[in-house]
Coordinates of C-alpha atoms in Angstrom, one line a residue:
X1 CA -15.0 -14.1 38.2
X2 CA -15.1 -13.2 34.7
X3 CA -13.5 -13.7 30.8
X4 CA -11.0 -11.1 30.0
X5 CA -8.2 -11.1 27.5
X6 CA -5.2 -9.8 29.8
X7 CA -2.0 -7.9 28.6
X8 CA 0.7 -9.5 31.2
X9 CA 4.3 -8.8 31.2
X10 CA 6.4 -11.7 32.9
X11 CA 9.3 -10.2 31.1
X12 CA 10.6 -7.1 28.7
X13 CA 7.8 -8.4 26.7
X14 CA 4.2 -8.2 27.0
X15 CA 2.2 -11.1 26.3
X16 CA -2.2 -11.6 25.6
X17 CA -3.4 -14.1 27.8
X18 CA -7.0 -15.4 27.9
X19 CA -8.1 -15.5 31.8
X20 CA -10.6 -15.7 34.7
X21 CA -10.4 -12.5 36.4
X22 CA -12.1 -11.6 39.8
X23 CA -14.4 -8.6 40.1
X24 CA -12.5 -7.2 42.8
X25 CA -9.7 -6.8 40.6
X26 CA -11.5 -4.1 38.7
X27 CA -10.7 -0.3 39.1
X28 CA -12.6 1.9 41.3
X29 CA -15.5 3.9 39.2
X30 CA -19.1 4.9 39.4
X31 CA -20.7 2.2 37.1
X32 CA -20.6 -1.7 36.7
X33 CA -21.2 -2.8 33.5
X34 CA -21.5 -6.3 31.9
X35 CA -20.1 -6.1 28.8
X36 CA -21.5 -7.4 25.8
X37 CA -19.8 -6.6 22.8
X38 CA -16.8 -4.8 21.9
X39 CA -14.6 -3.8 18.8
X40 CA -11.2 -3.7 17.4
X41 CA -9.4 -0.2 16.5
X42 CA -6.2 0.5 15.6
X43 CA -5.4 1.4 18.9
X44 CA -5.8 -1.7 20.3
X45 CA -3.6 -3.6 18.1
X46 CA -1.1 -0.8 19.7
X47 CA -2.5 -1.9 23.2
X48 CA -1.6 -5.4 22.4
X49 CA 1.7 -5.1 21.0
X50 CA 4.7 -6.3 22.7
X51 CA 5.3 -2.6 24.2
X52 CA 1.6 -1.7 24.9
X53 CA 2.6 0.7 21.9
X54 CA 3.4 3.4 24.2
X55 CA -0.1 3.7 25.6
X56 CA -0.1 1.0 28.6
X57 CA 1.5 2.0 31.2
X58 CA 0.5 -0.7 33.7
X59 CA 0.6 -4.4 33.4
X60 CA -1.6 -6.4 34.0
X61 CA -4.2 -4.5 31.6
X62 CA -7.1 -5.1 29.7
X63 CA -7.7 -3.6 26.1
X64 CA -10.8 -2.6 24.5
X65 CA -11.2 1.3 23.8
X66 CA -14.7 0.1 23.0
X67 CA -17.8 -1.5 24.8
X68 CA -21.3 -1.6 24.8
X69 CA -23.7 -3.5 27.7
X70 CA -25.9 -3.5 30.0
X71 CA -25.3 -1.5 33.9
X72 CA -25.0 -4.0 37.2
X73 CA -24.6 -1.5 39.2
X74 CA -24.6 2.3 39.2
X75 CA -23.4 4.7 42.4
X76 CA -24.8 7.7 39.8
X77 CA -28.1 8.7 39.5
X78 CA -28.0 8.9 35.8
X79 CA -27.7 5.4 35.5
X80 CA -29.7 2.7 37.0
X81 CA -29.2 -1.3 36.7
X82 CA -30.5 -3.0 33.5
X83 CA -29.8 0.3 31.2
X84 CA -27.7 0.1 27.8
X85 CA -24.8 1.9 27.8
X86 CA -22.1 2.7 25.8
X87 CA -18.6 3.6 26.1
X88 CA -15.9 4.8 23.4
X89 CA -12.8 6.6 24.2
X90 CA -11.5 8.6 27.4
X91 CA -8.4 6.3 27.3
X92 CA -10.3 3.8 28.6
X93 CA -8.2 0.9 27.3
X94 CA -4.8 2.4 27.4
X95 CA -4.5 3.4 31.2
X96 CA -7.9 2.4 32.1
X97 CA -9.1 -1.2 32.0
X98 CA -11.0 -1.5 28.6
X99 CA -13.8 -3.3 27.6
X100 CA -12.1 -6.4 26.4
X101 CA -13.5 -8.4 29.3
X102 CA -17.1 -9.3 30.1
X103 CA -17.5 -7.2 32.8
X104 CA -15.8 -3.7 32.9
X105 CA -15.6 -0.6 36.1
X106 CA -15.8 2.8 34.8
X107 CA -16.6 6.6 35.5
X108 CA -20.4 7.5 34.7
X109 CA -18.7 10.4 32.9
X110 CA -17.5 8.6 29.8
X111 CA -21.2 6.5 29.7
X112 CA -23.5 7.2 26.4
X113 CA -26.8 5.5 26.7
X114 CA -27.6 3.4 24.2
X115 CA -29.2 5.3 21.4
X116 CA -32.5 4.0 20.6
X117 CA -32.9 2.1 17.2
X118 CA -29.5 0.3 17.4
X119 CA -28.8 -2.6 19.6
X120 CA -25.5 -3.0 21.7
X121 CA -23.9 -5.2 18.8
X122 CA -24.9 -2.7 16.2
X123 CA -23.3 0.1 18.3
X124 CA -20.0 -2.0 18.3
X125 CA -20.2 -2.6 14.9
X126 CA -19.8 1.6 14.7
X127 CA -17.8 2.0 17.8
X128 CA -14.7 4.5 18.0
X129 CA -14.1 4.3 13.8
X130 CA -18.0 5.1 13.1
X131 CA -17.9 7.8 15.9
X132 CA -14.9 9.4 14.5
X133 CA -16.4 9.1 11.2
X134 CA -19.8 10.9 12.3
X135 CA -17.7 13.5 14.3
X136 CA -15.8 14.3 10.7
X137 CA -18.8 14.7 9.0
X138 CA -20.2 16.9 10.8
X139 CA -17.2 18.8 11.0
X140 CA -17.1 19.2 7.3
X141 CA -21.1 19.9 7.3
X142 CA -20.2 22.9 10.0
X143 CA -18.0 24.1 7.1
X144 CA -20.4 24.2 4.3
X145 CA -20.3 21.0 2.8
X146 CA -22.9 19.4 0.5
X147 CA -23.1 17.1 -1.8
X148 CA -24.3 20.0 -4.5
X149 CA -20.2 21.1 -4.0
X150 CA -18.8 18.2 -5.5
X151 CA -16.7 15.0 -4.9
X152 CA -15.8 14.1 -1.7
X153 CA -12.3 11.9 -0.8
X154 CA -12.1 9.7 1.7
X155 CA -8.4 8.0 2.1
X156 CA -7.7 4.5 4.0
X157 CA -11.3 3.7 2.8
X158 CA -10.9 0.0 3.7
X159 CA -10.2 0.6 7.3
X160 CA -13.2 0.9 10.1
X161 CA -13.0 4.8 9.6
X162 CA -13.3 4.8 6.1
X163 CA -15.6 2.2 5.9
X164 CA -18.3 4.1 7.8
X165 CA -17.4 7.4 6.3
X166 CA -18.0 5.7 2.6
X167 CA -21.5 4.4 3.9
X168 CA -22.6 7.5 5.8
X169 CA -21.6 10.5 2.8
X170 CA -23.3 8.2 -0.1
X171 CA -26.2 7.3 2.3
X172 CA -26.4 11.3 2.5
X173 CA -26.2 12.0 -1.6
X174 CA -22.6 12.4 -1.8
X175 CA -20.3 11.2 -4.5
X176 CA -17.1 9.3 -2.6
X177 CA -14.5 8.6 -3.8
X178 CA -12.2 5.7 -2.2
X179 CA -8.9 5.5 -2.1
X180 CA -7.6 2.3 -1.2
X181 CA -4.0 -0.3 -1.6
X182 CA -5.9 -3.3 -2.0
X183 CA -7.1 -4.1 -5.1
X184 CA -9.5 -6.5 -3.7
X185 CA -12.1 -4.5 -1.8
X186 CA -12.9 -2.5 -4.9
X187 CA -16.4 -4.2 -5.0
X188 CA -16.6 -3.7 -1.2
X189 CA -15.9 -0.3 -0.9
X190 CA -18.5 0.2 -4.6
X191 CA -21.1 -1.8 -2.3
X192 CA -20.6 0.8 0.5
X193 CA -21.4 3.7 -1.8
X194 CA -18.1 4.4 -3.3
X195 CA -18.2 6.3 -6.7
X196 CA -15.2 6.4 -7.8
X197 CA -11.8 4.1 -6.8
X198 CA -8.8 5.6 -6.6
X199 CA -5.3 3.2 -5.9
X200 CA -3.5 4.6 -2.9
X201 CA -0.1 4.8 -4.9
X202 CA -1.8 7.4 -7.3
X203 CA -1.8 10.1 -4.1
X204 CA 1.0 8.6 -2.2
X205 CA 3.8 10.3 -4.6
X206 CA 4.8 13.8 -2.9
X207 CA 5.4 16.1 -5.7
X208 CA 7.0 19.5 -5.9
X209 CA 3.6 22.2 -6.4
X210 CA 2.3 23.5 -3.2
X211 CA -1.3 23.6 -5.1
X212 CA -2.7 21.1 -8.1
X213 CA -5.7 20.5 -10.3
X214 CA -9.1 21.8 -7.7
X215 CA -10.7 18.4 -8.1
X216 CA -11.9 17.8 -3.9
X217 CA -14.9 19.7 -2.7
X218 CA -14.1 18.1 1.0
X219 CA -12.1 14.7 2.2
X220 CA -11.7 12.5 5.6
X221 CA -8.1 11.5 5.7
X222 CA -7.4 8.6 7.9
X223 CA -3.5 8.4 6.6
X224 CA -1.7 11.3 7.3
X225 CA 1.5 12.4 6.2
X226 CA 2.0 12.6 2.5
X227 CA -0.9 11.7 1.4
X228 CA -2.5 14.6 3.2
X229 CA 0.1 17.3 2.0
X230 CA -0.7 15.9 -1.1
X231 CA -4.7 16.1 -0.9
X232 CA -4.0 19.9 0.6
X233 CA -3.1 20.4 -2.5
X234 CA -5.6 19.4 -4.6
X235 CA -8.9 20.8 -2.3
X236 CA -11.1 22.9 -4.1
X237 CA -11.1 26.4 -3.0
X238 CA -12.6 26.8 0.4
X239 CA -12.6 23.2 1.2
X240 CA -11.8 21.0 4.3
X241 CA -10.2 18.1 4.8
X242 CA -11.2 16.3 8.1
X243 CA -8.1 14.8 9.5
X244 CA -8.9 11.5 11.9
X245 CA -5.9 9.1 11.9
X246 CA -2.1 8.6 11.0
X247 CA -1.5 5.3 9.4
X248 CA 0.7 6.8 7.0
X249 CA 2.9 8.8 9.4
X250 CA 2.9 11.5 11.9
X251 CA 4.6 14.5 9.6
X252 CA 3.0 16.7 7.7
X253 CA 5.1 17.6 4.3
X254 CA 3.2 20.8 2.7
X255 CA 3.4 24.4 2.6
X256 CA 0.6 27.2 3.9
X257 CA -0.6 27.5 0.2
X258 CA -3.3 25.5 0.4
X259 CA -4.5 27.8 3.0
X260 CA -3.7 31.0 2.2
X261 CA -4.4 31.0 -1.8
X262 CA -7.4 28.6 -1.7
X263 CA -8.6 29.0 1.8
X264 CA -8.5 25.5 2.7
X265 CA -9.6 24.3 6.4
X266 CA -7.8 21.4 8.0
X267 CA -10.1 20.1 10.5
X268 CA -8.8 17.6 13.0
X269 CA -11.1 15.2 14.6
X270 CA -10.8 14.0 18.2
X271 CA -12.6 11.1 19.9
X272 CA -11.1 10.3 22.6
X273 CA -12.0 13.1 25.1
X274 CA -15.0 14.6 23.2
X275 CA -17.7 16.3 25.5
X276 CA -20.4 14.5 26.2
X277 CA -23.1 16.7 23.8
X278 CA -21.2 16.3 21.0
X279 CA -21.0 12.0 21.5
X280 CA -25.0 12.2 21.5
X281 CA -25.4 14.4 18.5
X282 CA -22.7 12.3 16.6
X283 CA -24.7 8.8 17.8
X284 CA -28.0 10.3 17.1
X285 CA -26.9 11.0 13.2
X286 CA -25.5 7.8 13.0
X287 CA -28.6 5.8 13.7
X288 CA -30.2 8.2 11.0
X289 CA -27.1 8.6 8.9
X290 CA -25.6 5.3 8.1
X291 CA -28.0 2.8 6.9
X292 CA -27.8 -0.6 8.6
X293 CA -27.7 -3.2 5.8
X294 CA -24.3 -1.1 5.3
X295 CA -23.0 -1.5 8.5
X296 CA -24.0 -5.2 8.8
X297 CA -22.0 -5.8 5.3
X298 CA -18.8 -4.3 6.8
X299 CA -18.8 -6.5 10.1
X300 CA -16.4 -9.3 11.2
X301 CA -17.4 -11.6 14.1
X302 CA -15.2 -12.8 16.7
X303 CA -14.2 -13.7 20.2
X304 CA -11.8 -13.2 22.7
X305 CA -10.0 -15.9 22.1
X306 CA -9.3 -14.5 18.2
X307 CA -8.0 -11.4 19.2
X308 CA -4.5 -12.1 19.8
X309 CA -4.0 -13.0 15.8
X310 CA -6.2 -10.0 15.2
X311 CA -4.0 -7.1 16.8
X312 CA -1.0 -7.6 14.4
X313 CA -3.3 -7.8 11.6
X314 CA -4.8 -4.5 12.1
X315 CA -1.5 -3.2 12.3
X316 CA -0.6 -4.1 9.1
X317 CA -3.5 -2.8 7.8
X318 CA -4.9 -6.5 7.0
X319 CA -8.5 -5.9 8.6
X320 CA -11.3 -5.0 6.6
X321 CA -14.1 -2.8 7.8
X322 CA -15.2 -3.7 11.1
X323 CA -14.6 -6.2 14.0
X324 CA -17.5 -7.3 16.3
X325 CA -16.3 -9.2 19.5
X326 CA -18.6 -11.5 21.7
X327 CA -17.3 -11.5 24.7
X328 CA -19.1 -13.8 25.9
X329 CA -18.9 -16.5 23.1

């Protein structure tokens, strides 16, 4: 038997419950692993919502897009008892049990090994947000960024994405600006690297021009919708904007101007079922890339047990930087 927190739904209405679970109960896969730390994304508050947020489609379930341990047992010859692994993505989580649980089944497939120079809690304390925040620089790099091209935006800067991204362009020379719609994390986000803060409400106003002022050499947009038709606009010519999440909506309110008068790339940035080669040249940055005393500033402990409270409040967008989860505290 082992600690998991459980999605159950006795009703219309799925409910977290904190339970024993038994080790048969897992789902069939290649490798065993005891879990050791995990994370929270946005996509788990959505996992833990009353509705599974569209993504569960079995109950019981057991979020976590996230994990990071050591192997048990291992029916693949890459992987052999007593190895570190970790795991982000692949829908583990949503249809697959996730790594919200100390013990977790999965396919050898979606397995990273641990990359040496960061410990299982400092690979958590990245997870799916730093990942996707590697993955978009690199993306911008492949498209001729530098810091010698100017500013660089990075929207929903609070968040786990953002957080990262901050750390890992001014660890690499660039100047950031943050845009942000709390007040309060100013000093955070100027601790992280940030240059320059810039209040969300000062981008969030669609306006009528198709192209503005060339002030962006390159940006990682987290928000979406407006925001982004509005940042289009305002790219320098032959920029990119790496797009990586949605919190501001799904639509896209802009014109091909951007693109066809300043040659501006929009570059979107997938996690979930990236090939393996590109996870271990995205991890192998990171341990380089974003410097640790960073990461460790932007890190919020917790357990199990605090994760119900916690999946609203990421929601809301009420979390700051990133969750670490003990599963075994």
């Amino acid at each position: 038997m082992f600690k998991a927190l459980v999605m159950e739904k006795p009703g219309e209405t799925a409910i977290p419950v904190l339970r024993d679970v038994d080790e048969a109960d897992l789902p069939p896969g290649d490798v065993t692993v005891a879990v050791e730390f995990s994370t929270l994304n946005y996509k788990d508050g959505l996992c833990m919502g009353p509705t599974g947020g569209g993504l569960v489609k079995a109950w019981p379930h057991i979020p976590g897009v996230d994990m990071a341990g050591t192997v048990l047992d291992s029916q693949d010859p890459r992987y052999a008892p007593g190895d570190k692994v970790l795991l982000g993505g692949w829908r583990v989580g949503e249809i697959w049990w996730g790594g919200f649980a100390q013990k977790a089944r999965v396919k050898a497939d979606w397995l990273v090994p641990l990359p040496a120079g960061l410990t299982t809690r400092q690979a958590m304390a990245v997870g799916t947000a730093g990942l996707t925040s590697m993955l978009a620089v690199l993306a911008l790099e492949d498209h001729g960024l530098t810091p010698a091209k100017g500013e660089v935006l990075v929207t929903g800067a609070a968040g786990g994405v953002g957080s990262t991204a901050v750390a890992i362009l001014a660890h690499l020379g660039y100047q950031v600006a943050a845009v942000t719609g709390r007040p309060e994390t100013e000093g955070y986000l100027r601790d992280l690297g940030a240059t320059r803060i810039i209040p969300r409400a000062d981008l969030a106003e669609t306006v009528k021009r198709p192209l503005e002022a060339e002030t962006w050499a390159g940006c990682i947009d987290a928000v979406g919708g407006p925001m982004l038709a509005r940042v289009l606009g305002q790219m320098k010519y032959g920029g990119s904007v790496a797009a990586v999440g949605l919190a501001g909506g799904a639509g896209l309110p802009t014109s091909v101007i951007p693109f066809l008068l300043r040659g501006v790339n929009l570059l979107g940035i997938d996690s979930v079922m990236r090939p393996y080669p590109d996870r271990v040249k995205a991890w192998a940055r990171i341990v380089t890339d974003l410097p640790h005393d960073k990461l460790d500033a932007m890190v919020q402990n917790v357990t199990l047990a605090d994760l119900p409270a916690l999946g609203p409040a990421i929601l809301k967008g009420e979390v700051k930087g990133r969750v670490v989860i003990d599963v075994n505290a």
